[in-house]
Amino acid sequence: RLVEHLHTSGVPVAVGTSSSRTGMLAKTQAHSTWFKLFGEQVVTSDDVENSKPAPDIYLAACEKLGGGLNPSDCLVIEDAPSGIAAAREAD
């Protein structure tokens, strides 16, 4: 519900995953309608040189959101220690 609320409220949202694009599509197939809310703002390990815990994925996701956002102005929801480290490094 949070992502749907943010989307309908015009708050930019993105996904940054250390999965490959193929892996992400396979994992999210059952939730494709929900993932469509992110539009083109999806960054996978295929899109960056270094995956998590490097900050590359989050920096790329922040760029995709546009508007010159500073990574420190973004909220990250993460489920893995390597992702938390990546988010902290992106700031």
mmCIF file of C-alpha atoms in Angstrom:
data_model
loop_
_atom_site.group_PDB
_atom_site.id
_atom_site.type_symbol
_atom_site.label_atom_id
_atom_site.label_comp_id
_atom_site.label_asym_id
_atom_site.label_seq_id
_atom_site.Cartn_x
_atom_site.Cartn_y
_atom_site.Cartn_z
ATOM 1 C CA ARG A 1 0.000 0.000 0.000
ATOM 2 C CA LEU A 2 2.866 2.388 0.712
ATOM 3 C CA VAL A 3 4.237 2.248 -2.834
ATOM 4 C CA GLU A 4 0.745 2.634 -4.295
ATOM 5 C CA HIS A 5 0.126 5.661 -2.067
ATOM 6 C CA LEU A 6 3.455 7.251 -3.006
ATOM 7 C CA HIS A 7 2.796 6.595 -6.690
ATOM 8 C CA THR A 8 -0.697 8.093 -6.673
ATOM 9 C CA SER A 9 0.582 11.060 -4.643
ATOM 10 C CA GLY A 10 3.249 11.824 -7.247
ATOM 11 C CA VAL A 11 6.191 10.914 -5.030
ATOM 12 C CA PRO A 12 8.965 9.464 -7.206
ATOM 13 C CA VAL A 13 9.825 5.837 -6.429
ATOM 14 C CA ALA A 14 12.519 3.506 -7.724
ATOM 15 C CA VAL A 15 13.781 -0.032 -7.269
ATOM 16 C CA GLY A 16 17.448 -0.817 -6.817
ATOM 17 C CA THR A 17 18.219 -4.530 -6.777
ATOM 18 C CA SER A 18 21.408 -6.531 -6.852
ATOM 19 C CA SER A 19 19.568 -9.144 -8.918
ATOM 20 C CA SER A 20 20.122 -9.257 -12.661
ATOM 21 C CA ARG A 21 17.285 -7.884 -14.793
ATOM 22 C CA THR A 22 16.362 -11.456 -15.818
ATOM 23 C CA GLY A 23 16.417 -12.588 -12.188
ATOM 24 C CA MET A 24 14.352 -9.638 -11.033
ATOM 25 C CA LEU A 25 11.725 -10.236 -13.719
ATOM 26 C CA ALA A 26 11.490 -13.905 -12.746
ATOM 27 C CA LYS A 27 11.215 -13.092 -9.029
ATOM 28 C CA THR A 28 8.603 -10.379 -9.517
ATOM 29 C CA GLN A 29 6.453 -12.019 -12.182
ATOM 30 C CA ALA A 30 3.618 -12.716 -9.745
ATOM 31 C CA HIS A 31 3.615 -9.019 -8.767
ATOM 32 C CA SER A 32 4.051 -7.475 -12.215
ATOM 33 C CA THR A 33 1.146 -5.026 -11.803
ATOM 34 C CA TRP A 34 2.695 -3.673 -8.610
ATOM 35 C CA PHE A 35 6.177 -3.444 -10.146
ATOM 36 C CA LYS A 36 4.771 -1.477 -13.083
ATOM 37 C CA LEU A 37 4.259 1.381 -10.612
ATOM 38 C CA PHE A 38 8.025 1.922 -10.762
ATOM 39 C CA GLY A 39 8.002 2.440 -14.526
ATOM 40 C CA GLU A 40 11.527 2.883 -15.883
ATOM 41 C CA GLN A 41 12.912 3.644 -12.434
ATOM 42 C CA VAL A 42 14.377 0.185 -11.914
ATOM 43 C CA VAL A 43 18.111 -0.396 -11.541
ATOM 44 C CA THR A 44 19.548 -3.911 -11.494
ATOM 45 C CA SER A 45 23.077 -5.259 -11.172
ATOM 46 C CA ASP A 46 23.165 -5.347 -14.991
ATOM 47 C CA ASP A 47 22.959 -1.546 -15.053
ATOM 48 C CA VAL A 48 25.955 -0.706 -12.867
ATOM 49 C CA GLU A 49 29.622 -1.575 -12.612
ATOM 50 C CA ASN A 50 29.539 -2.581 -8.934
ATOM 51 C CA SER A 51 26.688 -4.263 -7.096
ATOM 52 C CA LYS A 52 25.802 -3.906 -3.423
ATOM 53 C CA PRO A 53 27.418 -3.211 -0.994
ATOM 54 C CA ALA A 54 28.876 -0.607 -3.371
ATOM 55 C CA PRO A 55 26.552 2.423 -3.658
ATOM 56 C CA ASP A 56 26.309 2.297 -7.488
ATOM 57 C CA ILE A 57 22.773 0.870 -7.606
ATOM 58 C CA TYR A 58 21.375 3.517 -5.266
ATOM 59 C CA LEU A 59 23.210 6.341 -6.999
ATOM 60 C CA ALA A 60 21.821 5.172 -10.358
ATOM 61 C CA ALA A 61 18.305 4.852 -8.899
ATOM 62 C CA CYS A 62 18.557 8.387 -7.513
ATOM 63 C CA GLU A 63 19.577 9.657 -10.957
ATOM 64 C CA LYS A 64 16.596 7.885 -12.545
ATOM 65 C CA LEU A 65 14.271 9.738 -10.189
ATOM 66 C CA GLY A 66 15.461 12.982 -11.770
ATOM 67 C CA GLY A 67 15.126 16.474 -10.464
ATOM 68 C CA GLY A 68 18.689 16.634 -9.195
ATOM 69 C CA LEU A 69 17.858 14.694 -6.055
ATOM 70 C CA ASN A 70 20.587 14.327 -3.501
ATOM 71 C CA PRO A 71 20.902 10.735 -2.249
ATOM 72 C CA SER A 72 20.669 12.038 1.320
ATOM 73 C CA ASP A 73 17.123 13.222 0.492
ATOM 74 C CA CYS A 74 15.996 9.708 -0.443
ATOM 75 C CA LEU A 75 14.437 7.050 1.758
ATOM 76 C CA VAL A 76 15.720 3.519 1.293
ATOM 77 C CA ILE A 77 13.784 0.443 2.344
ATOM 78 C CA GLU A 78 16.159 -2.491 2.360
ATOM 79 C CA ASP A 79 16.083 -6.144 3.393
ATOM 80 C CA ALA A 80 19.759 -7.085 3.389
ATOM 81 C CA PRO A 81 22.855 -5.892 5.258
ATOM 82 C CA SER A 82 24.721 -5.337 1.974
ATOM 83 C CA GLY A 83 21.901 -3.085 0.797
ATOM 84 C CA ILE A 84 21.965 -1.071 4.002
ATOM 85 C CA ALA A 85 25.703 -0.590 3.558
ATOM 86 C CA ALA A 86 25.158 0.479 -0.061
ATOM 87 C CA ALA A 87 22.505 3.014 0.930
ATOM 88 C CA ARG A 88 24.752 4.482 3.603
ATOM 89 C CA GLU A 89 27.630 4.759 1.138
ATOM 90 C CA ALA A 90 25.398 6.520 -1.394
ATOM 91 C CA ASP A 91 24.744 9.351 1.053
#
